[in-house]
Tab-separated table of C-alpha atoms in Angstrom:
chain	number	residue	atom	x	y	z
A	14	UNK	CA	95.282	134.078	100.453
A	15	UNK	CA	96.793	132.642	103.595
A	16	UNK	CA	99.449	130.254	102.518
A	17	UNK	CA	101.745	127.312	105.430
A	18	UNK	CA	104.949	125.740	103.433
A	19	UNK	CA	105.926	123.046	105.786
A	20	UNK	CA	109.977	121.934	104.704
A	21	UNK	CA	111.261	118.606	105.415
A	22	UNK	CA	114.397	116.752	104.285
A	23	UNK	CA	114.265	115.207	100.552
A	24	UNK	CA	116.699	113.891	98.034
A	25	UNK	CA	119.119	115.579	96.457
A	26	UNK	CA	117.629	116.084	93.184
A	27	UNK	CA	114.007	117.746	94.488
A	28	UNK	CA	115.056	121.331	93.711
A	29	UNK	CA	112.677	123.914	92.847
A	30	UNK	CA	111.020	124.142	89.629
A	31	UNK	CA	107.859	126.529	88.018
A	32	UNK	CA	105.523	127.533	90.621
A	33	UNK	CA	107.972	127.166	93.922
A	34	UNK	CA	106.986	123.810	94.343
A	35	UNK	CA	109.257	120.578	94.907
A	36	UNK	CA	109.872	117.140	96.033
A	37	UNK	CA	109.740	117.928	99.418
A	38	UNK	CA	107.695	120.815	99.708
A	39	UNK	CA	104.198	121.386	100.672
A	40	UNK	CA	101.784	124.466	100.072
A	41	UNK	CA	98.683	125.222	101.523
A	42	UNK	CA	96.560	128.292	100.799
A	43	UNK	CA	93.014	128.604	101.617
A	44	UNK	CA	90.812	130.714	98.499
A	45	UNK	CA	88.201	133.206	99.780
A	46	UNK	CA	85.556	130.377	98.649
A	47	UNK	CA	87.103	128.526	101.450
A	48	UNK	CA	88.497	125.382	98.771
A	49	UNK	CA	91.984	124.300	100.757
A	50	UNK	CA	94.304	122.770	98.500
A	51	UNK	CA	97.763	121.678	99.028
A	52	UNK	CA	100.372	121.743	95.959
A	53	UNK	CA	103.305	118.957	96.844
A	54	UNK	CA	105.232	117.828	93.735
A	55	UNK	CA	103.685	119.104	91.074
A	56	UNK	CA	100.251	118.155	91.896
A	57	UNK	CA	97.789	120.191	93.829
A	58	UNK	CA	95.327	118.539	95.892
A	59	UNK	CA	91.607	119.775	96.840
A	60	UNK	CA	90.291	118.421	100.287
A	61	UNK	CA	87.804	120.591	100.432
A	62	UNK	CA	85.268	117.763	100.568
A	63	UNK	CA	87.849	115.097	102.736
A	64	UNK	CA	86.723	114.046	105.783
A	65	UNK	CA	87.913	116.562	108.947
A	66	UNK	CA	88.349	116.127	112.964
A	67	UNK	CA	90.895	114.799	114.774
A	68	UNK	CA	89.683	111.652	114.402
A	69	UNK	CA	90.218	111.457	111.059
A	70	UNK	CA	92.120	109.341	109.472
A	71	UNK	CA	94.048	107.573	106.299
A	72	UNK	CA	92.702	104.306	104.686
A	73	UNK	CA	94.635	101.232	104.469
A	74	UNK	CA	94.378	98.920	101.390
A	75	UNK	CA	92.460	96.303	101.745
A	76	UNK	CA	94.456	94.167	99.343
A	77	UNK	CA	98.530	94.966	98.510
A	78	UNK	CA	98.178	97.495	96.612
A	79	UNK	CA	99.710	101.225	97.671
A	80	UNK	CA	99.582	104.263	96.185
A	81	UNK	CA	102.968	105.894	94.050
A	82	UNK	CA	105.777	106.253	96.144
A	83	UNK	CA	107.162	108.865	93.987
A	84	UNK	CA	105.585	110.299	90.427
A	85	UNK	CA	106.946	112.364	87.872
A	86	UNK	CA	105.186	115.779	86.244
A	87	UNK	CA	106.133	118.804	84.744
A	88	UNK	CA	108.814	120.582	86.771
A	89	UNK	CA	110.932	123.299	84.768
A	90	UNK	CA	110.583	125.627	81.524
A	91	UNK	CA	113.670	125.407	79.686
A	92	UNK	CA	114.999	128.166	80.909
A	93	UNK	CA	114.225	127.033	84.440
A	94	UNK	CA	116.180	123.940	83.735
A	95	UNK	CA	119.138	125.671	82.696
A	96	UNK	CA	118.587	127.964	86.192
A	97	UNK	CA	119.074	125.384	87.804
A	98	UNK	CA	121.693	123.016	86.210
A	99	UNK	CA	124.415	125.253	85.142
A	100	UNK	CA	125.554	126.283	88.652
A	101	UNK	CA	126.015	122.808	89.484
A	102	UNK	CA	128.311	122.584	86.560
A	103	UNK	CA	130.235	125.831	87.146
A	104	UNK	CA	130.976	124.467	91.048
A	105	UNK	CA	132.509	121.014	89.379
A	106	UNK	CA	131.107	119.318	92.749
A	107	UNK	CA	129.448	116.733	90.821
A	108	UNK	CA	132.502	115.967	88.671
A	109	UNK	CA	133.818	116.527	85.524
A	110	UNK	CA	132.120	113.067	83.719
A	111	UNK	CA	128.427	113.610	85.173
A	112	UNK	CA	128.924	117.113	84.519
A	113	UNK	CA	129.926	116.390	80.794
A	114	UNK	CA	127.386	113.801	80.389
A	115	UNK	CA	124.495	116.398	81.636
A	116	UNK	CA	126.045	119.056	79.243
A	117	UNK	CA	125.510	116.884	76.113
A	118	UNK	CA	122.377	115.838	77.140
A	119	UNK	CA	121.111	119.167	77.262
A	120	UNK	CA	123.169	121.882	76.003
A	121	UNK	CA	124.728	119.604	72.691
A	122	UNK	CA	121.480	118.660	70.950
A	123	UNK	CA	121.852	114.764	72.684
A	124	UNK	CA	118.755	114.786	72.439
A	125	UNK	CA	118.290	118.455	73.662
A	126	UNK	CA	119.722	121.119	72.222
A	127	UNK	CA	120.404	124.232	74.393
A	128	UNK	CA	117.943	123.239	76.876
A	129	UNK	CA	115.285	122.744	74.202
A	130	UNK	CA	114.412	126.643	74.531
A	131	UNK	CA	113.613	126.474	71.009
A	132	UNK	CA	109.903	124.736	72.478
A	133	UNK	CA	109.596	127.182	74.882
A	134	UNK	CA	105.915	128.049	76.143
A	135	UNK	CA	105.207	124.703	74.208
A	136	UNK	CA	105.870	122.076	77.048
A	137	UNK	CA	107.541	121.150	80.175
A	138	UNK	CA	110.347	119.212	81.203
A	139	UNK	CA	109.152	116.525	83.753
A	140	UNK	CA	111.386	115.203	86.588
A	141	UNK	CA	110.413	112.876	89.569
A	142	UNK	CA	108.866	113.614	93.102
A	143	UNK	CA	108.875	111.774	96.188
A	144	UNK	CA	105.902	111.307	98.823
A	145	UNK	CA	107.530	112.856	101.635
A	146	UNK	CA	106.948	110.066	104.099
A	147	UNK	CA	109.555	107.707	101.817
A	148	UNK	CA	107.828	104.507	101.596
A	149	UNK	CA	109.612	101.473	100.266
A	150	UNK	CA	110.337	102.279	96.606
A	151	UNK	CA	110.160	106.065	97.029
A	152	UNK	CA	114.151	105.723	95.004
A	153	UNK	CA	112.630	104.173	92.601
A	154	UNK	CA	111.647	107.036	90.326
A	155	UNK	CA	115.143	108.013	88.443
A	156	UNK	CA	114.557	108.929	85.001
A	157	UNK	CA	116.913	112.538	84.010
A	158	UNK	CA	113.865	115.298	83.491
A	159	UNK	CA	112.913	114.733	80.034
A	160	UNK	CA	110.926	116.634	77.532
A	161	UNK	CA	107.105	116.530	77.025
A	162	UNK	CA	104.963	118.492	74.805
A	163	UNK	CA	102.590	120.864	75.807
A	164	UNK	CA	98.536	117.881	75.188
A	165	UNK	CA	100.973	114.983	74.613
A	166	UNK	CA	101.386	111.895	76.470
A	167	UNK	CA	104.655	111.372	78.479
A	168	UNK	CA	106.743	109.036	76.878
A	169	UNK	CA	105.825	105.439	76.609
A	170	UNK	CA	107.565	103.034	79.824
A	171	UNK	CA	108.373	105.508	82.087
A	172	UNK	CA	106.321	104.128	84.992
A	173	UNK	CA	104.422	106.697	87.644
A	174	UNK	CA	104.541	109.693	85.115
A	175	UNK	CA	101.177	111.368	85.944
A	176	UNK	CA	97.912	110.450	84.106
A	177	UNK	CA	94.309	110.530	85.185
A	178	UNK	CA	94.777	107.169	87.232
A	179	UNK	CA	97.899	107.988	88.414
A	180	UNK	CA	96.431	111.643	89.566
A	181	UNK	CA	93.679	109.089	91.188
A	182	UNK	CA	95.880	107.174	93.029
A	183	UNK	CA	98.274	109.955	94.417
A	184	UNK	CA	94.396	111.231	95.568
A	185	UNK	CA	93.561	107.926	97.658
A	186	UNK	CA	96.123	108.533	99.877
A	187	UNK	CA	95.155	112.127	100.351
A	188	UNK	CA	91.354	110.499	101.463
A	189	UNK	CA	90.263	110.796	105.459
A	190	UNK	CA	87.477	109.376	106.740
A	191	UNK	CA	85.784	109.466	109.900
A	192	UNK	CA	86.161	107.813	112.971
A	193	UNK	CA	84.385	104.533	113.401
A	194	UNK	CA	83.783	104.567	116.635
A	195	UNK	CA	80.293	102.931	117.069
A	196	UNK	CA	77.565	104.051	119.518
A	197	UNK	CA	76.158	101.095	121.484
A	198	UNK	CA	73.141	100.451	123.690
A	199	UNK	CA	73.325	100.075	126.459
A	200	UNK	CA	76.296	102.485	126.141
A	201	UNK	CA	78.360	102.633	129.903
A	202	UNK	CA	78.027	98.673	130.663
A	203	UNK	CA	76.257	95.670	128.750
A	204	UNK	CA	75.437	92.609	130.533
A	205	UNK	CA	76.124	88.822	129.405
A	206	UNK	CA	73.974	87.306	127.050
A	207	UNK	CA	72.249	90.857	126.623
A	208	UNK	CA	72.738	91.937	122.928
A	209	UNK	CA	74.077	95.019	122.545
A	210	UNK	CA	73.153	97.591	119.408
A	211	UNK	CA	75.562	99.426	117.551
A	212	UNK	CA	75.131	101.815	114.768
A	213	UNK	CA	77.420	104.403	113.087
A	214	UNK	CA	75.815	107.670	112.871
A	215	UNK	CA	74.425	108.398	109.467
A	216	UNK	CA	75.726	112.089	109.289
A	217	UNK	CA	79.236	111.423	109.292
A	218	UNK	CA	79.155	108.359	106.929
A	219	UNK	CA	78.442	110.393	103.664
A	220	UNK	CA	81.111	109.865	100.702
A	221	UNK	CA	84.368	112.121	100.812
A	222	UNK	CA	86.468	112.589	97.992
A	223	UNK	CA	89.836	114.321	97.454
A	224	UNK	CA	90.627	115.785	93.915
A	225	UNK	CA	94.318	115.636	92.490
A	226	UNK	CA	95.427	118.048	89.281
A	227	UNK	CA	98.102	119.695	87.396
A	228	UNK	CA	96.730	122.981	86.773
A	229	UNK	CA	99.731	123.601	83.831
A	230	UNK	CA	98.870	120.339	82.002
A	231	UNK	CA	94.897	120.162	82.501
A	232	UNK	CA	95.042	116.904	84.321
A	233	UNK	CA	92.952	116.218	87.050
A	234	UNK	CA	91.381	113.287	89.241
A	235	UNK	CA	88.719	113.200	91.578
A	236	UNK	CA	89.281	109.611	94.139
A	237	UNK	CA	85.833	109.174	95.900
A	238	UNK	CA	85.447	107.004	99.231
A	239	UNK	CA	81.900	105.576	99.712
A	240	UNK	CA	81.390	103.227	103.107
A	241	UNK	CA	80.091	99.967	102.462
A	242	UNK	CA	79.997	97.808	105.273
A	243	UNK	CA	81.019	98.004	109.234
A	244	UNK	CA	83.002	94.441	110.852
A	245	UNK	CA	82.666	94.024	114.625
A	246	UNK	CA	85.150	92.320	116.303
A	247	UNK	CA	84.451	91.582	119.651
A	248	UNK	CA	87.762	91.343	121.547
A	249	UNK	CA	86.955	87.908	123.280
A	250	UNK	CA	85.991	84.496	121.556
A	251	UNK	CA	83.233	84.396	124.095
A	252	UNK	CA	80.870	86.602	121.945
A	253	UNK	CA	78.360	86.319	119.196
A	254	UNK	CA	77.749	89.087	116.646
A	255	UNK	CA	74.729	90.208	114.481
A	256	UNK	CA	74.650	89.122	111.558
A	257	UNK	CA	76.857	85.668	112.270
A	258	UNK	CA	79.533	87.405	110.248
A	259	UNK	CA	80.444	90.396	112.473
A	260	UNK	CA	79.902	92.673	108.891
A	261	UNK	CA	76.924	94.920	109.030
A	262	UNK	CA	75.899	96.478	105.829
A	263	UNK	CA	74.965	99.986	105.317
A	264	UNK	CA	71.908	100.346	104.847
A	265	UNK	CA	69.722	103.849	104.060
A	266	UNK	CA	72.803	105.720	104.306
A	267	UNK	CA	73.247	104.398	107.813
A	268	UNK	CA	75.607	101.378	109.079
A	269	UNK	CA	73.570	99.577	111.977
A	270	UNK	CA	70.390	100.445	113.873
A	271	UNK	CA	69.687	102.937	117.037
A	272	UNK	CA	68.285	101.702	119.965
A	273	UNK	CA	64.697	102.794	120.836
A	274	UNK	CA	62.517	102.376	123.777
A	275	UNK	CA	60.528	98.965	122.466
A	276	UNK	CA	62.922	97.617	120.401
A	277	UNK	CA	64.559	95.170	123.762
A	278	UNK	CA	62.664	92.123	122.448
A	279	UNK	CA	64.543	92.296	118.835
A	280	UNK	CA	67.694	91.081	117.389
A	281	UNK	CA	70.388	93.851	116.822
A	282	UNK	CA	70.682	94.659	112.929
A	283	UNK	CA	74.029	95.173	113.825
A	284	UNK	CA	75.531	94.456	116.893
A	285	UNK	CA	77.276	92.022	119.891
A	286	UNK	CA	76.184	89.720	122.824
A	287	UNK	CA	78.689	88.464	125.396
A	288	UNK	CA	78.432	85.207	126.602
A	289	UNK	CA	80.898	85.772	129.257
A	290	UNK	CA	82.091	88.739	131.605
A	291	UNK	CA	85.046	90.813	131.718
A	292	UNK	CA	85.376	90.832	134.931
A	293	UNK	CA	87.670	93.753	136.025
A	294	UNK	CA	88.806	94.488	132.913
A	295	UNK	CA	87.102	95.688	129.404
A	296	UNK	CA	86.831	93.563	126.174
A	297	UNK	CA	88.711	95.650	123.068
A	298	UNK	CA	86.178	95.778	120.395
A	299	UNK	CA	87.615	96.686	117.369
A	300	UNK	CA	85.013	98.203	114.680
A	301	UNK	CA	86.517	98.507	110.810
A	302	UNK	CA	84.880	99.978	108.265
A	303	UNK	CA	85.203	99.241	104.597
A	304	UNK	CA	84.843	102.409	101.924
A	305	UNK	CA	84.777	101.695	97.819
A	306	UNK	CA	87.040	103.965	96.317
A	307	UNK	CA	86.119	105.024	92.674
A	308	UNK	CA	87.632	107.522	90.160
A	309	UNK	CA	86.755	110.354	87.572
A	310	UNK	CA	89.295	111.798	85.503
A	311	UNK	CA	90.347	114.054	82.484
A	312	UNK	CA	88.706	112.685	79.501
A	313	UNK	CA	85.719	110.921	80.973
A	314	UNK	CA	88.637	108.332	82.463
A	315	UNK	CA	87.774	106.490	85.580
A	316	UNK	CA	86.986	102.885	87.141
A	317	UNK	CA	87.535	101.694	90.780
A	318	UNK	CA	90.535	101.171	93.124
A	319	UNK	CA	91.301	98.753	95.873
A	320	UNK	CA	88.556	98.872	98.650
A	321	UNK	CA	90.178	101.004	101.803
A	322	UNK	CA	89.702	100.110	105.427
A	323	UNK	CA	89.618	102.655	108.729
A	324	UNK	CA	89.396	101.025	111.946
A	325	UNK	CA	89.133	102.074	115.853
A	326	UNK	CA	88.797	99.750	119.114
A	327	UNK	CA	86.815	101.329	121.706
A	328	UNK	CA	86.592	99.225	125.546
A	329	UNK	CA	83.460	97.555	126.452
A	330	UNK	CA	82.466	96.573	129.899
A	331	UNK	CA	80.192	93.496	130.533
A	332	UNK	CA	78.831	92.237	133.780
A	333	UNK	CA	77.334	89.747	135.010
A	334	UNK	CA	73.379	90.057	135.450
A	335	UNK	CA	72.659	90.268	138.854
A	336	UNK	CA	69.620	88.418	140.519
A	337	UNK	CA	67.960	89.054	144.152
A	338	UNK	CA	66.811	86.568	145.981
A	339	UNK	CA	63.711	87.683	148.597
C-alpha cells in the first residue's frame, strides 16, 4: 500500500489520536483494487469515482450554504487520551488552573473518572477537527473531547459532531467535476450574426460521487453530483443565446448539440450568435454548469444538498462576414 502524509500547520489542540490521524493531517494510500482514499480528521474519504484531470475542479454553492468548517469524531481510546494529556500536565506549560481543571475532568470522576478506562473497547472519546484550508468559522468547534458510546448518538447540541449528513456534507467539498469548457462550431472563429453550436461532451458529464466514513463507528456517506443544466454567458451584451435564457438543459446524457454537416439551416439547441465583432480582441465567454448534489447514508439516511456550480471562460473570436464585390 503506497501511502503520501502531506503536514501543514493546525491548531494547537489537533494532536494525534487512534489511527495516526489528526486535525491537520492527511493520508493517502492507494489499495491493490486501485480505491484511493484519503483519511483527514477522522474521516476517510473514497474518490475513487470523483472526477480527475487537471481541469478538475471544486463546486461552489449555488446558494450560502458551505460545508463544516471543522467537525468532531472519535479521536482517542482512553488510554490514548491519557497518552496524550498527562505530559502536558507534568510540563505545567499550560498552568496550574487549566491543568487542575483538565485533571478533574478526567482523572476525578467530573464526569470522567480515570480517563473513563473503565469503558474501554466500548467507545471513543470525540474531539474537534479543522478543514485544513481554515475557512471563516474553522475556531468555532471547541467542545473538551467528550465521551461517546460505542452505536450511540453523540450528545444532543453539540453542533458538527459527525452523522450521516454531516459525513455528506464534509463529502461535497471533496466532489470534482470536469471542466466545462464547451466545444463550439465553427470552433477557431465565428462570424456575426452566424450562430454558433456548443455542446459539452457526453463522456465526461456522467455523475461523480465522493464517499465520506468512519470506519471505527460504521458511519458512512456517499455525496453524488449529477449535471443538470449548462448557462452561456457571452462576454458582450451584443449577443443572443439559444434558448433566450443562456441555460441549456441536458438532455440524453448530453448538455447541447454537435454540429453536423446539414444541420447550418437550424437553430443551435444550445448555443450563441454575435451581433457584433470583436474586432482585435476576443469576447470572454464564460460557460457554468449546474450539478444536483444528493446523499445516501448509514441507515437508509439521505435527501439533497444545495445545487453546486463549476464554471470556465474560454475566448471567442468573431469577425465580420466578408463580401466580394466582382
Amino acid at each position: 500500500m503506497l501511502a503520501i502524509v502531506l503536514a501543514t500547520a493546525g491548531p494547537a489542540h489537533a494532536e494525534k489520536g487512534f489511527g495516526g490521524t489528526d486535525g491537520d493531517t492527511q493520508e493517502a494510500g492507494a489499495g491493490k483494487d486501485g480505491t484511493v482514499s484519503v483519511t483527514v480528521g477522522g474521516v476517510v474519504f473514497d474518490r475513487s469515482k470523483n472526477g480527475s484531470g487537471n481541469s478538475a475542479g471544486a463546486l461552489t454553492s449555488a446558494t450560502s450554504w458551505t460545508p463544516p468548517p471543522c467537525w468532531y469524531a472519535p479521536k482517542y481510546t482512553p488510554e490514548q487520551l491519557q497518552k496524550e494529556l498527562e505530559p502536558i500536565w507534568d510540563a505545567g506549560s499550560t498552568g496550574y488552573e487549566w491543568d487542575a481543571e483538565q485533571r478533574d475532568r478526567y482523572v476525578n470522576g467530573h464526569p470522567y473518572k480515570d480517563f473513563n478506562k473503565e469503558k474501554s473497547g466500548k467507545g471513543y472519546f470525540w474531539d474537534s477537527f479543522v478543514d485544513e484550508d481554515f475557512p471563516p468559522g474553522w475556531d468555532s468547534c471547541d467542545e473538551q473531547p467528550f465521551w461517546v458510546d460505542q452505536g450511540a448518538p453523540p450528545p444532543a447540541g453539540i453542533e458538527n459532531a459527525v452523522t450521516p449528513e454531516i459525513l455528506a456534507e464534509l463529502a461535497y467539498a471533496e466532489i470534482r467535476v470536469p471542466s466545462t469548457k464547451v466545444t463550439l462550431a465553427p470552433a477557431a472563429a465565428t462570424k456575426v450574426n452566424l450562430p454558433t453550436w456548443a455542446w459539452l461532451d457526453a463522456a465526461d458529464f456522467k455523475p461523480v460521487s465522493v464517499t465520506a466514513s468512519v470506519p471505527v463507528i460504521g458511519l458512512t456517506a456517499t455525496a453524488t453530483a449529477e449535471p443538470v443544466a449548462l448557462r452561456l454567458r457571452p462576454g458582450t451584451e451584443d449577443a443572443v443565446t439559444y434558448p433566450a435564457s443562456g441555460v441549456c438543459a441536458i438532455d440524453d446524457g448530453r448538455i447541447g448539440e454537435p454540429y453536423a454537416k446539414g444541420k447550418a439551416h437550424r437553430t443551435p439547441p444550445c448555443g450563441v450568435r454575435y451581433l457584433r465583432s470583436s474586432g482585435d480582441g476576443t469576447y470572454p465567454l464564460q460557460a457554468t454548469v449546474t450539478w444536483k448534489i444528493t446523499w445516501t447514508g448509514s441507515g437508509g439516511a439521505g435527501g439533497d444538498l444545495p445545487d453546486g456550480t463549476f464554471g470556465a471562460t474560454q475566448d471567442v473570436v468573431v469577425q465580420e462576414i466578408q463580401a466580394v464585390n466582382r
